[in-house]
Tab-separated table of C-alpha atoms in Angstrom:
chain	number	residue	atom	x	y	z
A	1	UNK	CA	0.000	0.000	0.000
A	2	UNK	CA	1.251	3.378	-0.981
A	3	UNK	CA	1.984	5.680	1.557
A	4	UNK	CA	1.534	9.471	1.616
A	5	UNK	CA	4.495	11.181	3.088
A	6	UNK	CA	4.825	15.191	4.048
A	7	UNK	CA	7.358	17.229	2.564
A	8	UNK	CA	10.093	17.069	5.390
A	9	UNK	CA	9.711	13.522	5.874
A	10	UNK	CA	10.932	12.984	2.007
A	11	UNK	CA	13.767	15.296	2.625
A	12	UNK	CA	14.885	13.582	5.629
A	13	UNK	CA	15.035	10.155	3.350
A	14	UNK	CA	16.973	12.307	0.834
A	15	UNK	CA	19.434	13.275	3.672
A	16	UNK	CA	19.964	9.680	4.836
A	17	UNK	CA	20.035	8.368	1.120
A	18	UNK	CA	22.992	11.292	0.466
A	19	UNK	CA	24.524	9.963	3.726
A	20	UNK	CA	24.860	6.341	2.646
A	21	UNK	CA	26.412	7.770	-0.252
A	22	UNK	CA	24.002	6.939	-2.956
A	23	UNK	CA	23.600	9.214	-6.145
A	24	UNK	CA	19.854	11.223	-6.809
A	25	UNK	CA	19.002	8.704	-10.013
A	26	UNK	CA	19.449	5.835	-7.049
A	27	UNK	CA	17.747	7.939	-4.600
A	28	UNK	CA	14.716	8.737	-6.774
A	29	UNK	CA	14.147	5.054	-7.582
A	30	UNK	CA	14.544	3.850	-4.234
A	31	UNK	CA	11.498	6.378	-2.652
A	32	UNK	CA	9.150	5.909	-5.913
A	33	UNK	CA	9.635	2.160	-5.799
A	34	UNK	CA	8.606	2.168	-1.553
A	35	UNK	CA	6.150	5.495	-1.976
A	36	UNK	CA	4.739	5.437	-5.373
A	37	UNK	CA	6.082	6.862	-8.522
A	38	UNK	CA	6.240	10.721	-8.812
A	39	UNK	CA	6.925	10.857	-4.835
A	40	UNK	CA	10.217	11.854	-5.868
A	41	UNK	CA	11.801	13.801	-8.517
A	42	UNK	CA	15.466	13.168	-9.453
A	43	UNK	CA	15.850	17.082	-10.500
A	44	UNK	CA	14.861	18.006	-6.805
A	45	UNK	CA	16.916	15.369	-5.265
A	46	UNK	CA	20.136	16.451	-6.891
A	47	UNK	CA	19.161	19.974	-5.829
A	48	UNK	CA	19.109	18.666	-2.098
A	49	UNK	CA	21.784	16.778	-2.468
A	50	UNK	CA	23.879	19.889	-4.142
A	51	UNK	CA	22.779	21.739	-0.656
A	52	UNK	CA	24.135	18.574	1.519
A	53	UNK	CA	27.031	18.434	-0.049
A	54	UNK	CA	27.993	22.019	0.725
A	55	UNK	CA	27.149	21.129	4.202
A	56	UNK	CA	23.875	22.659	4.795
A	57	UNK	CA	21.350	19.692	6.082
A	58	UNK	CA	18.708	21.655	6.939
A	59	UNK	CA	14.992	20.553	5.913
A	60	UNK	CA	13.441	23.726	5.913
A	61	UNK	CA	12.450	25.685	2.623
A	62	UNK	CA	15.087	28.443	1.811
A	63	UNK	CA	12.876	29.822	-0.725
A	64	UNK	CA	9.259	30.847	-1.152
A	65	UNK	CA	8.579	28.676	-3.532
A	66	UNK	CA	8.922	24.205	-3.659
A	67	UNK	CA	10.778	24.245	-6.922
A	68	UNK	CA	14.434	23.522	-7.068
A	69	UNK	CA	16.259	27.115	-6.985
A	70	UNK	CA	19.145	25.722	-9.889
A	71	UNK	CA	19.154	24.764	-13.281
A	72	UNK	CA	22.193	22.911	-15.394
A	73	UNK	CA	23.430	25.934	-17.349
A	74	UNK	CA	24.394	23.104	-20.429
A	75	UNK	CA	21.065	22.071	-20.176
A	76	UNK	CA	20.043	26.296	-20.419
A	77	UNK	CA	22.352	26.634	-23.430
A	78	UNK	CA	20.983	23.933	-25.164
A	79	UNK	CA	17.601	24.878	-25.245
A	80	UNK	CA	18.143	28.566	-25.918
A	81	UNK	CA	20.793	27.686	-28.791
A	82	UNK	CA	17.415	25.287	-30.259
A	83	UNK	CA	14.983	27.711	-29.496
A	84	UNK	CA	16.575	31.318	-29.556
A	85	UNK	CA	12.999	32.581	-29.501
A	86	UNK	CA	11.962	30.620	-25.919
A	87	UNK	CA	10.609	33.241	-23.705
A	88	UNK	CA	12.057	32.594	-20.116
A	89	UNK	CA	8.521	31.537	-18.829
A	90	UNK	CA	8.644	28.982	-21.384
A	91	UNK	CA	11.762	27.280	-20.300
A	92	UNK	CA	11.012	27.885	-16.532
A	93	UNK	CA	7.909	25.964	-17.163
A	94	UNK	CA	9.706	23.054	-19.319
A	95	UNK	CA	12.934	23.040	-16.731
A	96	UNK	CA	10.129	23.136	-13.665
A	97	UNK	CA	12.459	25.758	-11.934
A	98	UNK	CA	11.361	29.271	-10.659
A	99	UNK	CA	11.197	31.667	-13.604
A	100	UNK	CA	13.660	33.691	-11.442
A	101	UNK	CA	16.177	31.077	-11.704
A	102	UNK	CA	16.210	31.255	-14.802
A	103	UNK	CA	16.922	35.038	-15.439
A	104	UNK	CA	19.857	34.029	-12.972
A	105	UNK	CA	21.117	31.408	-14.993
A	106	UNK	CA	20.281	33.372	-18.497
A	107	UNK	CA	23.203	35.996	-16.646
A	108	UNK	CA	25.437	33.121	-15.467
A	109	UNK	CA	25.990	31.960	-18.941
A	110	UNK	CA	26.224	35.398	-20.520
A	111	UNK	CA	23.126	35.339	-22.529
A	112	UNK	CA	20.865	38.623	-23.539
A	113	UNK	CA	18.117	39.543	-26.241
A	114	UNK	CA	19.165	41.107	-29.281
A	115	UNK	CA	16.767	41.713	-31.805
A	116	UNK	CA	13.909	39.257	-29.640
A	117	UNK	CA	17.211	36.524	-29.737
A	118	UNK	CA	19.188	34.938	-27.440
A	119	UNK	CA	22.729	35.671	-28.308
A	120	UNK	CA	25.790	35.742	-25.974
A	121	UNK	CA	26.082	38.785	-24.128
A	122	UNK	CA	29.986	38.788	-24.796
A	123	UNK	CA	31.115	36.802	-28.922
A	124	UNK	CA	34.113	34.655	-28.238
A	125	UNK	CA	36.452	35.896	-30.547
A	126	UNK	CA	35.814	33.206	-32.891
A	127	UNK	CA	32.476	34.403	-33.128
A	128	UNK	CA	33.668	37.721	-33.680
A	129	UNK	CA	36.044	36.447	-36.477
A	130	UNK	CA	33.524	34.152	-37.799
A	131	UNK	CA	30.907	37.381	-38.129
A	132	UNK	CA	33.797	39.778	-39.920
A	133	UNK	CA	34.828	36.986	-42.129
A	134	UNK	CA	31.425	36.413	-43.839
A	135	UNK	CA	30.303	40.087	-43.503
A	136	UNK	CA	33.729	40.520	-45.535
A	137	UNK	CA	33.342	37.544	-48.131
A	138	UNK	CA	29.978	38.860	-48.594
A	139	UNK	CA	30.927	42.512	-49.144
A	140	UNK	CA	33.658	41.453	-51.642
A	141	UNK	CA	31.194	39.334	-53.670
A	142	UNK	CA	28.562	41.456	-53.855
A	143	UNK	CA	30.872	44.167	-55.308
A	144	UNK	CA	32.666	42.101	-58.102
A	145	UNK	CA	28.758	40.674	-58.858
A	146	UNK	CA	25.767	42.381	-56.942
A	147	UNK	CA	23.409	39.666	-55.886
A	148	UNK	CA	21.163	41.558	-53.351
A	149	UNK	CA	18.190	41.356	-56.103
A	150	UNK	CA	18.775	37.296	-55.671
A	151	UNK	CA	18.085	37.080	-52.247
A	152	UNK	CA	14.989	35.195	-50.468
A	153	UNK	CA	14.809	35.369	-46.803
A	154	UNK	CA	13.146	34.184	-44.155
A	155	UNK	CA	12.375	33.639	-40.256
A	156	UNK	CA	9.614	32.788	-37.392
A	157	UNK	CA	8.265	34.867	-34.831
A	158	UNK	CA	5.997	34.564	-31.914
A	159	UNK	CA	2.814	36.457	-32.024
A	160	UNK	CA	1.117	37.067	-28.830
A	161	UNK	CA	-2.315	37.101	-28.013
A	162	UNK	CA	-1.637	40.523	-25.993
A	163	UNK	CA	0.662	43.301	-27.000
A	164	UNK	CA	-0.094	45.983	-24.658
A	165	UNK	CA	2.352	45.441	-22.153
A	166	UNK	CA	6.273	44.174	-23.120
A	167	UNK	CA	6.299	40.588	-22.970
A	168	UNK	CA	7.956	39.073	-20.010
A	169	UNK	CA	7.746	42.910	-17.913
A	170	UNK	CA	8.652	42.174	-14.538
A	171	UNK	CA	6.609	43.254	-10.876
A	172	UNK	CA	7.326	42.600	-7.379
A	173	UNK	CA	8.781	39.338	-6.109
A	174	UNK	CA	9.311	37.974	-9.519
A	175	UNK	CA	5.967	38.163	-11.394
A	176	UNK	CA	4.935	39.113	-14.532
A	177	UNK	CA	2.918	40.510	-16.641
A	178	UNK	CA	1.290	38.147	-20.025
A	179	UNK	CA	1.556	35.192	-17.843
A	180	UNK	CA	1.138	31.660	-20.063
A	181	UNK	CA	0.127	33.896	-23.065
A	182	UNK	CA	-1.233	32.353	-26.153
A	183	UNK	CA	0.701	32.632	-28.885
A	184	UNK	CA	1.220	31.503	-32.351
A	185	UNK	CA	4.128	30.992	-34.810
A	186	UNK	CA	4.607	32.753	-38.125
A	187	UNK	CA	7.254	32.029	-40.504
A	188	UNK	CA	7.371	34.678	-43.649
A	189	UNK	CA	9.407	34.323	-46.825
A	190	UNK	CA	10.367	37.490	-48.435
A	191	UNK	CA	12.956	38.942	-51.074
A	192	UNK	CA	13.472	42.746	-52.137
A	193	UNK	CA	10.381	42.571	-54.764
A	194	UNK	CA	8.269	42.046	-52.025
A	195	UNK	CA	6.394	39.721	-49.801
A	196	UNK	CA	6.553	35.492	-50.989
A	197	UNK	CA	5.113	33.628	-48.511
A	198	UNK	CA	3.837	33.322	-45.087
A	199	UNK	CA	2.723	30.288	-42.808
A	200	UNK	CA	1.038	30.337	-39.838
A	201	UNK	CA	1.185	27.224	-37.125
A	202	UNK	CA	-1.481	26.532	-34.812
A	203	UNK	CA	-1.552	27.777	-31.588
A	204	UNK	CA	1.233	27.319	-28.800
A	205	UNK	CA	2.944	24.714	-31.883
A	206	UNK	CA	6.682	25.437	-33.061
A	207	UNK	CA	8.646	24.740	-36.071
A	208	UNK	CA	10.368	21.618	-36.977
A	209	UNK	CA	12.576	20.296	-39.365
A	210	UNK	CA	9.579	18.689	-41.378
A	211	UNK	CA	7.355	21.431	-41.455
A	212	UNK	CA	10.248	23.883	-41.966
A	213	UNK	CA	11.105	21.643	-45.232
A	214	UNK	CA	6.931	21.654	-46.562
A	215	UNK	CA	7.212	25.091	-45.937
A	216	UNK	CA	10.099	25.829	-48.613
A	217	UNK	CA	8.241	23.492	-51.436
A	218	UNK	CA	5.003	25.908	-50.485
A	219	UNK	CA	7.143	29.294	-50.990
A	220	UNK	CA	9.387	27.552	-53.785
A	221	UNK	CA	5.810	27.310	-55.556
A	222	UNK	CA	5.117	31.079	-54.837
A	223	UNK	CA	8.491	32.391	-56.288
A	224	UNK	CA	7.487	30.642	-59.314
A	225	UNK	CA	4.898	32.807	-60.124
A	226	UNK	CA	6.024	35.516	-58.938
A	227	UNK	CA	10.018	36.149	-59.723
A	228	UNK	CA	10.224	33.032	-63.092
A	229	UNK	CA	13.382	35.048	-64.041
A	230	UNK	CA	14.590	34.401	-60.684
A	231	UNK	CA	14.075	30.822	-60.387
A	232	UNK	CA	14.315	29.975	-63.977
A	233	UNK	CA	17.927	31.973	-65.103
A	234	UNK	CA	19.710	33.813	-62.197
A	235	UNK	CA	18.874	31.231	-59.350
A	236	UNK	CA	17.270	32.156	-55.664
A	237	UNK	CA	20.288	33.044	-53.173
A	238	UNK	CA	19.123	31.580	-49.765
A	239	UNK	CA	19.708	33.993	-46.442
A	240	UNK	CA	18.864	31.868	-42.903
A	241	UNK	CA	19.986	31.722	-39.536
A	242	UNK	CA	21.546	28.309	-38.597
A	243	UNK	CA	18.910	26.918	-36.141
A	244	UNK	CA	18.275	23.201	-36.241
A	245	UNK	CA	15.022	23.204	-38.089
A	246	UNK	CA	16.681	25.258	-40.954
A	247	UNK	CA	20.002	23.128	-41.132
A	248	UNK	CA	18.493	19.461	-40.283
A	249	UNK	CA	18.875	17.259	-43.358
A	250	UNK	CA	15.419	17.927	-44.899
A	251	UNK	CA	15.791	21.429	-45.273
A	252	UNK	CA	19.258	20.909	-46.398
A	253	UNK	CA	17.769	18.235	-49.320
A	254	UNK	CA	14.881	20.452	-50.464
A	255	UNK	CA	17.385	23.325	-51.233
A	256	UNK	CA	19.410	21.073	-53.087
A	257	UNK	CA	17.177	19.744	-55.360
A	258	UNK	CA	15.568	23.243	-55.991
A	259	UNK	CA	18.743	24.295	-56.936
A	260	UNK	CA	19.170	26.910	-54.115
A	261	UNK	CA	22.413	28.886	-53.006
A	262	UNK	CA	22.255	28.867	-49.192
A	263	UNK	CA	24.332	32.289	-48.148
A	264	UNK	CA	26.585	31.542	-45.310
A	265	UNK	CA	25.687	33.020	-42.090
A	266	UNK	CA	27.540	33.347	-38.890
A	267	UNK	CA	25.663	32.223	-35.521
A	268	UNK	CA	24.426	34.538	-32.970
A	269	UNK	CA	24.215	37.467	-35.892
A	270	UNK	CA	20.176	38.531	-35.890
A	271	UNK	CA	21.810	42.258	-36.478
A	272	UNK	CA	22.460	40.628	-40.206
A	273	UNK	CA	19.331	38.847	-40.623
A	274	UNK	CA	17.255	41.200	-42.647
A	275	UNK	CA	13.774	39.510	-40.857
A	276	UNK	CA	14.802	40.028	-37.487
A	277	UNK	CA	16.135	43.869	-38.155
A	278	UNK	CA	13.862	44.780	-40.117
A	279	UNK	CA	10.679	42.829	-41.098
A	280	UNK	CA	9.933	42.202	-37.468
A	281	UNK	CA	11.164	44.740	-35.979
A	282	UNK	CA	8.591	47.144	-38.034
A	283	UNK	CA	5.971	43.843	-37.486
A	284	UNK	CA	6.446	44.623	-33.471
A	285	UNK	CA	5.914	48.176	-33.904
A	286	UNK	CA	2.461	47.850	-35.809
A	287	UNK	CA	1.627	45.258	-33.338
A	288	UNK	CA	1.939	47.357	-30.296
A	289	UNK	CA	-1.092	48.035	-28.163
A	290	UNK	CA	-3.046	45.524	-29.605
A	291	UNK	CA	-4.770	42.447	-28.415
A	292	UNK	CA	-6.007	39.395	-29.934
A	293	UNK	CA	-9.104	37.530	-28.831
A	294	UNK	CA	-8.195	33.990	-31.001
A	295	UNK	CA	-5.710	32.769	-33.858
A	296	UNK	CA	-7.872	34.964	-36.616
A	297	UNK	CA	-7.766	38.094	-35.562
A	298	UNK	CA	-3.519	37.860	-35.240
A	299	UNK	CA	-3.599	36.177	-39.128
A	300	UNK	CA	-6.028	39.507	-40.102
A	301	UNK	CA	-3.432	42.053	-38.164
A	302	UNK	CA	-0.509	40.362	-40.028
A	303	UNK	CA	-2.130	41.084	-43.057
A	304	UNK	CA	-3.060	44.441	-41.996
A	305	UNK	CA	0.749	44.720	-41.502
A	306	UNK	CA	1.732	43.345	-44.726
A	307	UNK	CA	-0.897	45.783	-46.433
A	308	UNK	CA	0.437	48.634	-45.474
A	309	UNK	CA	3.677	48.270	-46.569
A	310	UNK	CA	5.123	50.794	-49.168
A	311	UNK	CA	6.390	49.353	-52.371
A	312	UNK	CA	9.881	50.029	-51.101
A	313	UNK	CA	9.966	48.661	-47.772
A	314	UNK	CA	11.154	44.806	-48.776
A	315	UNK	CA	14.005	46.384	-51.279
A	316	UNK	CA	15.221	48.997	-48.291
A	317	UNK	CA	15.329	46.344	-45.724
A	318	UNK	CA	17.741	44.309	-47.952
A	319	UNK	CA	19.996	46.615	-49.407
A	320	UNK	CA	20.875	47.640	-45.754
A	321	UNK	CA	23.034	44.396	-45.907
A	322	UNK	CA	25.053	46.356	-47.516
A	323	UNK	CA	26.136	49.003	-44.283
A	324	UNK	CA	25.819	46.187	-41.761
A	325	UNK	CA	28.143	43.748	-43.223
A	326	UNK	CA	30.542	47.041	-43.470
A	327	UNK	CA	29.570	47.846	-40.001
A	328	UNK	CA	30.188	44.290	-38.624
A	329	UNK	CA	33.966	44.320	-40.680
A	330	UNK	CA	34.726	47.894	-38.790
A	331	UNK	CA	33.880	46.607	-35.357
A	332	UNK	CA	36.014	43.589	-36.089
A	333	UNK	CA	33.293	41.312	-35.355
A	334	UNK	CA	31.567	42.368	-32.230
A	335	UNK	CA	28.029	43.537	-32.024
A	336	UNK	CA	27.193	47.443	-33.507
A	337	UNK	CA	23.526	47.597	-32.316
């Protein structure tokens, strides 16, 4: 017969487990198989064991809340480097940690948003190096053979269901503003003639390799119709960021056979991603202050958006490639906005 045990009475089994000098995974089995699965929790029994081992055996909460007050920071960098759009609720929710933990953590490791991005507060200098030598390559190329005109690019975002206050804007003791919002993905495919394609997911759902690769034969189709030249003589010049979904094999394998060039592009750079500094950075703008009651009414804004674009916006926010890729060579690398 399972038995029901109290908070303090499962710590003090942790303390003698860490005292006969067995390891959490051991722990955690031991109590589920005598108490009933999910009495335990082998995240929260390495966090007690973390505070034994630094000699503090107390019982008693140190914090207002039950949740284990550390995170792995590996485990932190390999979510945000999958998912540079995560919002920190989102990964305090999937890491089951305090979402003020994670801003801790998010410091620990040297991460900040740039551009809505996670990128490293501080570039290792081969980052730095790896940002001036394709902003360079790029620049040299595109003077001994323009090629802005050949350019398709593309990116998601997160819309969410309430823009009228910052997303994620702190109050006392740690909470927030927009808390569990909905929100939907968009991914939009665009070049400097205008507007190709856009894709919306359904609520709360993400991109994936798969989808990512459906959605190029979908916008391939598009740019058929609407740039033939394009496709059909010069040949589409692919500009991406390097997150899995866009460099997993079937995105990879759809490009080839559709005969697309796929630009190089250094990681951690949304400064030289045209959608991040300037589609959606004009997208968040239009969206400010408003407030979406279900999945339609953000589709009908984002058209609104796209609507009242000027014929020039699409061509000005790719020939400023040009000044950031010399802006990125004069810093040597580091970040310039």
């Amino acid at each position: 017969m399972e038995m029901m045990l109290e908070k303090k009475q499962i710590r003090a089994i942790f303390l003698f487990e860490f005292k006969m000098g067995h390891k959490a995974a051991e722990t955690t089995r031991n109590i589920n198989n005598a108490f009933g699965p999910g009495t335990a929790k082998e995240r929260t029994v390495q966090w007690w064991f973390k505070k034994f081992r630094k000699g503090d055996e107390s019982l008693e909460d140190d914090e207002r809340s039950a949740r284990p007050s550390e995170v792995d920071n590996d485990q932190l960098r390999e979510i945000i480097d999958a998912d540079p759009l995560k919002t920190t609720r989102k990964i305090a929710e999937e890491l089951k940690v305090n979402h003020s933990t994670v801003v801790r953590h998010l410091k620990q490791i040297g991460k900040v948003k740039k551009l809505n991005k996670w990128v490293p507060h501080e570039l290792t200098e081969i980052q730095k190096n790896r940002r001036f030598e394709v902003s360079s390559s790029l620049i040299l190329r595109n003077n001994n053979e323009p090629f802005l005109d050949r350019i398709v690019t593309c990116h998601e975002k997160w819309i969410l269901s309430d823009n009228r206050q910052p997303p994620a804007q702190r109050l006392d003791r740690g909470k927030t503003l927009n808390l569990y919002q909905k929100k939907i993905m968009v991914t939009v495919w665009w070049s400097a003639a205008g507007l190709i394609h856009y894709s919306f997911l359904n609520p709360g759902e993400t991109i994936t390799s798969e989808k990512y690769a459906q959605q190029i034969i979908e916008m391939h189709q598009k740019l058929q119709h609407l740039q033939p030249a394009l496709v059909n003589k010069k040949g589409p010049v692919l500009l991406h960021d390097n997150t899995r979904p866009h460099v997993a094999q079937p995105a990879l394998q759809k490009f080839n056979e559709l005969g697309y060039e796929v630009l190089p592009h250094p990681p951690y750079s949304p400064d030289l991603l045209p959608t991040d500094y300037h589609f959606f950075k004009h997208l968040d703008n239009f969206l400010q202050g408003k407030h979406f009651h279900n999945q339609q009414d953000a589709e009908n804004a984002f058209q609104e958006f796209v609507e009242s674009r000027s014929t020039g916006f699409y061509a000005t926010g790719i020939n400023e490639l040009i000044s950031r890729w010399q802006k990125c060579v004069d810093c040597n690398g580091s970040y310039f906005d």
